[in-house]
């Protein structure tokens, strides 16, 4: 086997064998194939795609490039979102599903660019440790049924290398490559049940619903071919999920939802995803599982699980009863309407970038975060706003000059009438 033949085959849209794909992934991970040749192959995939069979083989080869987790827990469920703005669903769904008797074991990442990361959100809770060892992770799971930690061990080294290369060579936006990248990591986590939240819209990788449906269907097939109970649900990321964007602000919103204080799109999405995890775990029909999930919130059981989990991670669990203990911003800035207007929509990517400029996100891995920073959306799509009412509020502690963030925030708002809002 040699790399030139493999590049040429994919360039001519000829199907690679499983052996060829295994050889490619192994040799690239070990350093035998240089970046420039792998880039050529990745670009050929971007242009010609891969067959389902090739995508299954690529995912399995990437999964097997490193450790596959074997927890001392008989049955676990996992949920993955393809990334969005204001997406705090893992903080809500995990405790709900655990309260219904299914263990949720998750490893998550940090945010980069316009999307946030669950690990950063959790670290906004004073003392919360995300770097538990596997035995500490198992201990929390056995006690509360829910834990989220940062990636540990040597999971999917092939993906680490390939994803970095794709980012540098314009080869991220390929459905089979995105599928193999995400699913290899999920399959290395080795949960029995896997629910995937595939997002489309301005804040998501997939800009159209059709592409999100293609990715969702492929991910489901890959998950099932690997022997997992797997379901992918396509959700809209043309509006932020919930009202708050930013680390501590999102934890606050998640806690308030578990306190039973809010309903709406965030609540509905969380119940739908939690019910899917419960149904695949054999807890009943879809309708019964929805009811179970709703009861976990209304009874306060899910909040109890979150409280106990935070405590076991070394965090200040009192935030579950008093969200004012979360980091508070020193500065705020209101984006107001200049005229009466109707809100037509938001550009979520711009909102994510606004939040980043306020200090809530990072452009490079080394950037430090302002846990208090972010945005609270004071309006929703379809709202009629009168002149001078607040459309959104920007918060920060580290960013004293709001002008760049305010310009991006204004850019993110779509109006039915021509006038733009001003900021004060
Ligand atoms: N997230 C990943 O982990 N991989 C991709 O390719 C895209 C999104």
Short mmCIF file of C-alpha atoms and ligand atoms in Angstrom, two decimals:
data_model
loop_
_atom_site.label_atom_id
_atom_site.label_comp_id
_atom_site.label_asym_id
_atom_site.label_seq_id
_atom_site.Cartn_x
_atom_site.Cartn_y
_atom_site.Cartn_z
CA UNK A 1 0.00 0.00 0.00
CA UNK A 2 1.16 3.52 -0.58
CA UNK A 3 -0.24 6.96 0.07
CA UNK A 4 -0.10 8.17 -3.55
CA UNK A 5 -2.39 5.31 -4.68
CA UNK A 6 -4.79 6.08 -1.84
CA UNK A 7 -4.91 9.80 -2.70
CA UNK A 8 -5.44 8.96 -6.38
CA UNK A 9 -8.24 6.49 -5.64
CA UNK A 10 -10.19 9.04 -3.58
CA UNK A 11 -9.44 11.73 -6.16
CA UNK A 12 -11.11 9.48 -8.80
CA UNK A 13 -13.98 8.71 -6.36
CA UNK A 14 -13.01 5.03 -6.18
CA UNK A 15 -13.90 3.26 -2.94
CA UNK A 16 -11.03 2.50 -0.53
CA UNK A 17 -10.91 -0.88 1.21
CA UNK A 18 -11.10 -1.16 5.00
CA UNK A 19 -7.43 -2.25 5.00
CA UNK A 20 -6.39 0.84 3.06
CA UNK A 21 -8.26 3.12 5.47
CA UNK A 22 -6.75 1.39 8.51
CA UNK A 23 -3.29 1.72 6.97
CA UNK A 24 -3.85 5.43 6.20
CA UNK A 25 -5.07 6.33 9.71
CA UNK A 26 -2.41 4.27 11.48
CA UNK A 27 0.46 5.64 9.42
CA UNK A 28 -0.71 9.23 9.67
CA UNK A 29 -1.13 8.97 13.47
CA UNK A 30 2.33 7.38 13.84
CA UNK A 31 3.96 10.10 11.74
CA UNK A 32 4.76 7.89 8.72
CA UNK A 33 2.54 9.96 6.42
CA UNK A 34 3.37 13.69 6.38
CA UNK A 35 0.77 16.45 6.77
CA UNK A 36 1.03 17.51 3.11
CA UNK A 37 -0.01 14.07 1.84
CA UNK A 38 -2.79 13.71 4.40
CA UNK A 39 -4.02 17.20 3.43
CA UNK A 40 -4.23 16.10 -0.21
CA UNK A 41 -6.31 13.08 0.79
CA UNK A 42 -8.59 15.19 3.05
CA UNK A 43 -9.17 17.65 0.22
CA UNK A 44 -10.06 14.76 -2.12
CA UNK A 45 -12.61 13.63 0.50
CA UNK A 46 -14.02 17.17 0.72
CA UNK A 47 -14.51 17.22 -3.05
CA UNK A 48 -15.68 13.63 -3.68
CA UNK A 49 -17.05 12.46 -0.34
CA UNK A 50 -16.77 8.93 1.05
CA UNK A 51 -19.16 6.00 0.80
CA UNK A 52 -20.98 4.86 3.95
CA UNK A 53 -18.73 1.82 4.09
CA UNK A 54 -15.63 4.01 3.94
CA UNK A 55 -17.05 6.35 6.62
CA UNK A 56 -17.73 3.37 8.97
CA UNK A 57 -14.15 2.14 8.42
CA UNK A 58 -12.62 5.60 8.91
CA UNK A 59 -14.56 6.14 12.15
CA UNK A 60 -13.53 2.73 13.54
CA UNK A 61 -9.89 3.25 12.58
CA UNK A 62 -9.87 6.67 14.28
CA UNK A 63 -11.57 5.26 17.39
CA UNK A 64 -9.01 2.45 17.57
CA UNK A 65 -6.06 4.83 17.22
CA UNK A 66 -6.16 5.29 21.03
CA UNK A 67 -7.87 4.11 24.20
CA UNK A 68 -11.46 2.91 24.27
CA UNK A 69 -12.94 3.66 27.68
CA UNK A 70 -14.07 0.73 29.82
CA UNK A 71 -15.83 2.11 32.88
CA UNK A 72 -16.73 -0.04 35.84
CA UNK A 73 -20.40 0.90 35.32
CA UNK A 74 -22.82 -1.61 33.75
CA UNK A 75 -24.78 0.79 31.51
CA UNK A 76 -24.17 4.39 30.50
CA UNK A 77 -25.76 6.91 28.19
CA UNK A 78 -24.09 9.85 26.48
CA UNK A 79 -25.31 12.85 24.57
CA UNK A 80 -23.43 14.96 22.10
CA UNK A 81 -24.20 18.27 20.50
CA UNK A 82 -22.47 19.34 17.30
CA UNK A 83 -21.87 22.73 18.92
CA UNK A 84 -23.83 25.90 19.22
CA UNK A 85 -24.25 29.24 20.92
CA UNK A 86 -25.78 29.32 24.39
CA UNK A 87 -26.02 25.51 24.39
CA UNK A 88 -26.12 24.48 28.03
CA UNK A 89 -28.22 21.36 27.45
CA UNK A 90 -25.64 18.90 28.85
CA UNK A 91 -25.86 20.59 32.27
CA UNK A 92 -29.62 20.05 32.26
CA UNK A 93 -30.10 16.73 30.46
CA UNK A 94 -27.44 14.81 32.43
CA UNK A 95 -29.10 15.39 35.83
CA UNK A 96 -32.58 14.74 34.36
CA UNK A 97 -31.59 11.39 32.83
CA UNK A 98 -29.65 10.36 35.97
CA UNK A 99 -32.71 11.22 38.10
CA UNK A 100 -34.65 8.72 35.97
CA UNK A 101 -32.15 5.94 36.72
CA UNK A 102 -29.80 6.03 33.72
CA UNK A 103 -26.14 6.84 34.32
CA UNK A 104 -24.78 9.72 32.20
CA UNK A 105 -20.99 9.66 31.81
CA UNK A 106 -19.61 12.47 29.70
CA UNK A 107 -16.27 13.85 28.66
CA UNK A 108 -16.48 17.33 27.18
CA UNK A 109 -14.28 19.94 25.65
CA UNK A 110 -13.48 23.62 26.04
CA UNK A 111 -14.92 26.29 23.81
CA UNK A 112 -13.03 27.67 20.84
CA UNK A 113 -14.19 30.46 18.51
CA UNK A 114 -17.86 31.37 18.63
CA UNK A 115 -19.07 28.18 20.35
CA UNK A 116 -18.86 27.60 24.09
CA UNK A 117 -17.59 24.50 25.87
CA UNK A 118 -19.28 22.59 28.69
CA UNK A 119 -16.02 22.27 30.64
CA UNK A 120 -15.59 26.06 30.73
CA UNK A 121 -19.17 26.47 31.93
CA UNK A 122 -18.65 24.01 34.77
CA UNK A 123 -15.40 25.69 35.77
CA UNK A 124 -17.32 28.92 36.40
CA UNK A 125 -18.58 27.19 39.58
CA UNK A 126 -16.17 27.99 42.38
CA UNK A 127 -13.94 24.94 43.12
CA UNK A 128 -15.44 22.61 40.48
CA UNK A 129 -12.76 20.19 39.24
CA UNK A 130 -13.16 18.90 35.70
CA UNK A 131 -9.87 16.95 35.73
CA UNK A 132 -10.98 13.91 37.76
CA UNK A 133 -9.11 10.65 37.31
CA UNK A 134 -11.09 7.74 35.85
CA UNK A 135 -11.51 6.18 39.31
CA UNK A 136 -12.80 9.51 40.74
CA UNK A 137 -15.11 9.80 37.72
CA UNK A 138 -16.48 6.29 38.41
CA UNK A 139 -16.99 7.15 42.08
CA UNK A 140 -19.13 10.19 41.20
CA UNK A 141 -21.07 8.16 38.61
CA UNK A 142 -21.78 5.41 41.15
CA UNK A 143 -23.01 8.00 43.68
CA UNK A 144 -25.11 10.41 41.61
CA UNK A 145 -25.38 8.78 38.16
CA UNK A 146 -24.02 11.90 36.45
CA UNK A 147 -20.60 13.39 35.85
CA UNK A 148 -18.86 15.48 33.22
CA UNK A 149 -15.07 15.66 33.08
CA UNK A 150 -12.53 17.00 30.60
CA UNK A 151 -10.93 14.56 28.19
CA UNK A 152 -8.43 12.30 29.82
CA UNK A 153 -6.24 9.45 28.60
CA UNK A 154 -5.32 8.95 25.00
CA UNK A 155 -8.69 9.05 23.26
CA UNK A 156 -8.61 9.32 19.46
CA UNK A 157 -5.09 10.69 18.82
CA UNK A 158 -5.85 10.31 15.09
CA UNK A 159 -8.69 12.81 15.39
CA UNK A 160 -6.58 15.29 17.35
CA UNK A 161 -4.03 15.35 14.53
CA UNK A 162 -6.53 15.24 11.68
CA UNK A 163 -8.85 17.89 13.14
CA UNK A 164 -5.94 20.31 13.64
CA UNK A 165 -4.83 19.65 10.06
CA UNK A 166 -8.37 20.13 8.72
CA UNK A 167 -8.64 23.46 10.52
CA UNK A 168 -5.43 24.59 8.84
CA UNK A 169 -6.25 23.33 5.34
CA UNK A 170 -9.89 24.33 4.75
CA UNK A 171 -11.09 20.73 5.00
CA UNK A 172 -13.45 20.92 7.99
CA UNK A 173 -16.72 21.18 6.09
CA UNK A 174 -17.12 17.63 4.82
CA UNK A 175 -20.01 15.55 6.15
CA UNK A 176 -18.12 12.19 6.24
CA UNK A 177 -15.09 13.83 7.91
CA UNK A 178 -17.22 15.61 10.53
CA UNK A 179 -19.12 12.38 11.13
CA UNK A 180 -15.93 10.30 11.57
CA UNK A 181 -14.34 12.96 13.79
CA UNK A 182 -17.27 13.25 16.19
CA UNK A 183 -18.31 9.60 16.16
CA UNK A 184 -14.78 8.25 16.70
CA UNK A 185 -14.59 10.28 19.94
CA UNK A 186 -18.07 9.24 21.02
CA UNK A 187 -17.43 5.58 20.26
CA UNK A 188 -14.16 5.75 22.22
CA UNK A 189 -16.27 6.89 25.21
CA UNK A 190 -18.08 3.58 24.71
CA UNK A 191 -21.52 4.45 26.12
CA UNK A 192 -24.34 1.98 25.46
CA UNK A 193 -26.75 4.72 24.38
CA UNK A 194 -25.84 7.73 22.32
CA UNK A 195 -28.13 10.66 21.50
CA UNK A 196 -26.82 13.22 19.05
CA UNK A 197 -28.08 16.77 18.81
CA UNK A 198 -27.19 17.87 15.28
CA UNK A 199 -27.62 21.60 14.88
CA UNK A 200 -28.19 23.71 11.80
CA UNK A 201 -28.28 27.46 11.27
CA UNK A 202 -26.15 30.55 11.67
CA UNK A 203 -24.43 29.37 14.83
CA UNK A 204 -23.78 25.79 13.69
CA UNK A 205 -21.35 23.82 11.52
CA UNK A 206 -24.21 22.81 9.26
CA UNK A 207 -25.79 25.94 7.84
CA UNK A 208 -28.83 24.23 6.29
CA UNK A 209 -31.39 21.80 7.69
CA UNK A 210 -30.80 19.46 4.71
CA UNK A 211 -27.07 19.14 5.49
CA UNK A 212 -27.82 18.64 9.18
CA UNK A 213 -30.25 15.85 8.26
CA UNK A 214 -27.60 14.19 6.08
CA UNK A 215 -25.03 14.39 8.90
CA UNK A 216 -27.58 13.13 11.45
CA UNK A 217 -28.55 10.15 9.34
CA UNK A 218 -24.91 9.20 8.67
CA UNK A 219 -23.99 9.52 12.36
CA UNK A 220 -26.91 7.31 13.35
CA UNK A 221 -25.84 4.65 10.85
CA UNK A 222 -22.23 4.79 12.08
CA UNK A 223 -23.36 4.51 15.72
CA UNK A 224 -25.64 1.57 14.99
CA UNK A 225 -23.03 -0.19 12.86
CA UNK A 226 -20.74 0.00 15.91
CA UNK A 227 -23.41 -1.74 18.00
CA UNK A 228 -24.71 1.31 19.88
CA UNK A 229 -28.29 2.36 20.47
CA UNK A 230 -28.10 5.65 18.69
CA UNK A 231 -30.48 8.45 17.69
CA UNK A 232 -29.73 11.80 16.09
CA UNK A 233 -32.11 14.72 16.49
CA UNK A 234 -31.84 17.79 14.26
CA UNK A 235 -32.33 21.12 16.08
CA UNK A 236 -32.37 24.79 15.05
CA UNK A 237 -29.38 27.00 15.90
CA UNK A 238 -30.68 30.12 14.17
CA UNK A 239 -31.56 31.42 17.64
CA UNK A 240 -29.45 30.96 20.76
CA UNK A 241 -30.64 28.13 22.98
CA UNK A 242 -32.17 29.94 25.92
CA UNK A 243 -31.61 33.55 26.91
CA UNK A 244 -28.08 33.49 28.32
CA UNK A 245 -24.76 33.15 26.47
CA UNK A 246 -21.51 32.93 28.48
CA UNK A 247 -20.15 30.58 31.10
CA UNK A 248 -21.60 31.56 34.51
CA UNK A 249 -24.68 33.04 32.81
CA UNK A 250 -25.41 29.66 31.21
CA UNK A 251 -24.91 27.75 34.46
CA UNK A 252 -27.35 30.18 36.08
CA UNK A 253 -29.94 29.54 33.35
CA UNK A 254 -29.47 25.75 33.61
CA UNK A 255 -29.98 25.87 37.39
CA UNK A 256 -33.05 28.08 37.04
CA UNK A 257 -34.54 25.62 34.56
CA UNK A 258 -33.93 22.72 36.97
CA UNK A 259 -35.51 24.84 39.73
CA UNK A 260 -38.63 24.73 37.55
CA UNK A 261 -38.49 28.47 36.86
CA UNK A 262 -38.45 28.44 33.07
CA UNK A 263 -40.18 26.75 30.17
CA UNK A 264 -39.79 27.46 26.45
CA UNK A 265 -37.48 26.29 23.68
CA UNK A 266 -34.56 25.36 25.94
CA UNK A 267 -36.84 23.31 28.21
CA UNK A 268 -38.54 21.61 25.23
CA UNK A 269 -35.20 20.71 23.60
CA UNK A 270 -33.84 19.29 26.86
CA UNK A 271 -36.95 17.21 27.49
CA UNK A 272 -36.88 15.87 23.91
CA UNK A 273 -33.21 14.86 24.13
CA UNK A 274 -33.55 13.43 27.66
CA UNK A 275 -36.62 11.43 26.61
CA UNK A 276 -34.71 9.99 23.63
CA UNK A 277 -31.89 8.87 25.97
CA UNK A 278 -34.39 7.28 28.35
CA UNK A 279 -36.32 5.55 25.57
CA UNK A 280 -33.14 4.05 24.07
CA UNK A 281 -32.20 2.94 27.59
CA UNK A 282 -35.45 0.95 27.81
CA UNK A 283 -37.29 3.20 30.26
CA UNK A 284 -40.56 3.19 28.31
CA UNK A 285 -42.25 4.64 25.27
CA UNK A 286 -41.35 8.10 24.03
CA UNK A 287 -44.43 9.54 25.72
CA UNK A 288 -43.68 7.80 29.03
CA UNK A 289 -40.06 8.94 28.90
CA UNK A 290 -41.09 12.55 28.29
CA UNK A 291 -43.26 12.36 31.39
CA UNK A 292 -40.39 10.86 33.41
CA UNK A 293 -38.08 13.66 32.27
CA UNK A 294 -40.64 16.35 33.12
CA UNK A 295 -41.22 14.84 36.56
CA UNK A 296 -37.47 14.79 37.21
CA UNK A 297 -37.54 18.57 36.85
CA UNK A 298 -40.83 19.32 38.64
CA UNK A 299 -39.97 17.08 41.62
CA UNK A 300 -36.57 18.78 42.08
CA UNK A 301 -34.80 15.38 41.74
CA UNK A 302 -32.67 16.52 38.79
CA UNK A 303 -31.54 19.61 40.71
CA UNK A 304 -30.65 17.38 43.70
CA UNK A 305 -28.43 15.32 41.39
CA UNK A 306 -26.70 18.40 40.00
CA UNK A 307 -26.13 19.72 43.54
CA UNK A 308 -24.58 16.45 44.72
CA UNK A 309 -22.46 16.11 41.58
CA UNK A 310 -21.07 19.64 41.95
CA UNK A 311 -20.20 18.86 45.57
CA UNK A 312 -18.39 15.63 44.64
CA UNK A 313 -16.39 17.55 42.03
CA UNK A 314 -15.22 19.93 44.76
CA UNK A 315 -17.47 22.77 43.64
CA UNK A 316 -19.66 25.07 45.69
CA UNK A 317 -22.97 23.21 45.50
CA UNK A 318 -24.81 26.14 47.13
CA UNK A 319 -25.01 27.73 43.64
CA UNK A 320 -27.94 25.35 43.03
CA UNK A 321 -29.98 27.29 45.60
CA UNK A 322 -28.40 30.71 45.23
CA UNK A 323 -27.15 31.55 41.73
CA UNK A 324 -25.83 34.91 42.97
CA UNK A 325 -22.82 32.88 44.19
CA UNK A 326 -21.72 32.47 40.56
CA UNK A 327 -19.17 34.96 39.16
CA UNK A 328 -20.82 38.35 38.71
CA UNK A 329 -19.85 40.87 36.03
CA UNK A 330 -18.81 44.37 37.06
CA UNK A 331 -19.92 46.08 33.86
CA UNK A 332 -22.98 46.02 31.65
CA UNK A 333 -24.00 47.57 28.38
CA UNK A 334 -27.50 47.66 26.93
CA UNK A 335 -28.33 47.37 23.25
CA UNK A 336 -31.54 49.34 22.74
CA UNK A 337 -33.98 49.83 19.86
CA UNK A 338 -34.11 53.33 18.39
CA UNK A 339 -37.59 52.84 16.86
CA UNK A 340 -40.55 50.53 17.18
CA UNK A 341 -39.56 47.36 15.39
CA UNK A 342 -40.12 43.64 14.99
CA UNK A 343 -37.23 41.24 15.65
CA UNK A 344 -36.83 39.02 12.58
CA UNK A 345 -33.90 36.90 13.70
CA UNK A 346 -30.38 36.70 15.03
CA UNK A 347 -27.05 35.69 13.56
CA UNK A 348 -25.88 33.25 16.22
CA UNK A 349 -22.29 33.20 14.99
CA UNK A 350 -22.15 37.00 15.52
CA UNK A 351 -23.64 36.58 18.99
CA UNK A 352 -20.99 33.96 19.75
CA UNK A 353 -18.27 36.36 18.55
CA UNK A 354 -19.78 39.18 20.65
CA UNK A 355 -19.64 36.95 23.69
CA UNK A 356 -16.01 36.06 22.85
CA UNK A 357 -15.06 39.76 22.63
CA UNK A 358 -16.63 40.33 26.04
CA UNK A 359 -14.24 37.72 27.46
CA UNK A 360 -16.49 34.63 27.56
CA UNK A 361 -14.70 32.76 24.77
CA UNK A 362 -11.27 32.20 23.32
CA UNK A 363 -9.67 32.70 19.92
CA UNK A 364 -6.70 30.54 20.78
CA UNK A 365 -6.36 27.68 23.25
CA UNK A 366 -4.21 29.77 25.61
CA UNK A 367 -6.72 32.65 26.06
CA UNK A 368 -8.01 33.15 29.61
CA UNK A 369 -11.76 33.42 30.15
CA UNK A 370 -13.87 35.95 32.02
CA UNK A 371 -16.39 33.57 33.61
CA UNK A 372 -18.82 36.42 34.34
CA UNK A 373 -18.93 37.69 30.75
CA UNK A 374 -21.65 37.14 28.17
CA UNK A 375 -24.99 38.22 26.82
CA UNK A 376 -28.56 38.10 28.08
CA UNK A 377 -31.12 38.19 25.28
CA UNK A 378 -33.99 40.43 26.36
CA UNK A 379 -36.02 39.75 23.18
CA UNK A 380 -37.05 36.80 21.09
CA UNK A 381 -37.75 36.36 17.38
CA UNK A 382 -41.16 37.82 16.52
CA UNK A 383 -41.17 40.26 19.44
CA UNK A 384 -42.48 43.76 18.76
CA UNK A 385 -40.06 46.10 20.48
CA UNK A 386 -40.82 49.71 21.18
CA UNK A 387 -38.26 52.47 20.83
CA UNK A 388 -35.69 52.52 23.63
CA UNK A 389 -36.49 49.05 24.93
CA UNK A 390 -33.53 46.75 25.57
CA UNK A 391 -32.86 44.08 22.92
CA UNK A 392 -29.93 42.48 24.71
CA UNK A 393 -27.56 43.19 27.57
CA UNK A 394 -23.81 42.67 27.33
CA UNK A 395 -21.86 41.80 30.50
CA UNK A 396 -18.16 41.74 31.26
CA UNK A 397 -15.61 42.26 33.98
CA UNK A 398 -12.42 42.37 31.91
CA UNK A 399 -13.65 44.30 28.87
CA UNK A 400 -14.09 47.96 29.79
CA UNK A 401 -14.47 49.16 26.20
CA UNK A 402 -17.66 47.66 24.80
CA UNK A 403 -17.53 49.32 21.37
CA UNK A 404 -16.27 46.34 19.29
CA UNK A 405 -18.63 43.92 21.05
CA UNK A 406 -21.55 46.33 20.61
CA UNK A 407 -20.92 46.62 16.85
CA UNK A 408 -20.98 42.82 16.51
CA UNK A 409 -24.08 42.60 18.71
CA UNK A 410 -25.86 45.10 16.45
CA UNK A 411 -24.77 43.10 13.41
CA UNK A 412 -26.36 40.01 14.91
CA UNK A 413 -29.88 41.49 15.01
CA UNK A 414 -32.23 41.20 12.03
CA UNK A 415 -35.18 43.64 11.89
CA UNK A 416 -38.39 43.82 9.99
CA UNK A 417 -38.00 47.58 9.56
CA UNK A 418 -34.93 49.27 8.19
CA UNK A 419 -33.72 51.22 11.21
CA UNK A 420 -31.01 49.67 13.28
CA UNK A 421 -30.92 49.95 17.06
CA UNK A 422 -28.32 52.13 18.74
CA UNK A 423 -26.35 51.25 21.80
CA UNK A 424 -25.95 53.36 24.91
N1 LIG B 1 -16.56 18.77 15.90
C1 LIG B 1 -15.64 17.79 15.87
O1 LIG B 1 -15.26 17.24 16.88
N2 LIG B 1 -15.17 17.44 14.65
C2 LIG B 1 -15.55 18.02 13.49
O2 LIG B 1 -15.08 17.65 12.45
C3 LIG B 1 -16.51 19.05 13.57
C4 LIG B 1 -17.02 19.39 14.80
#
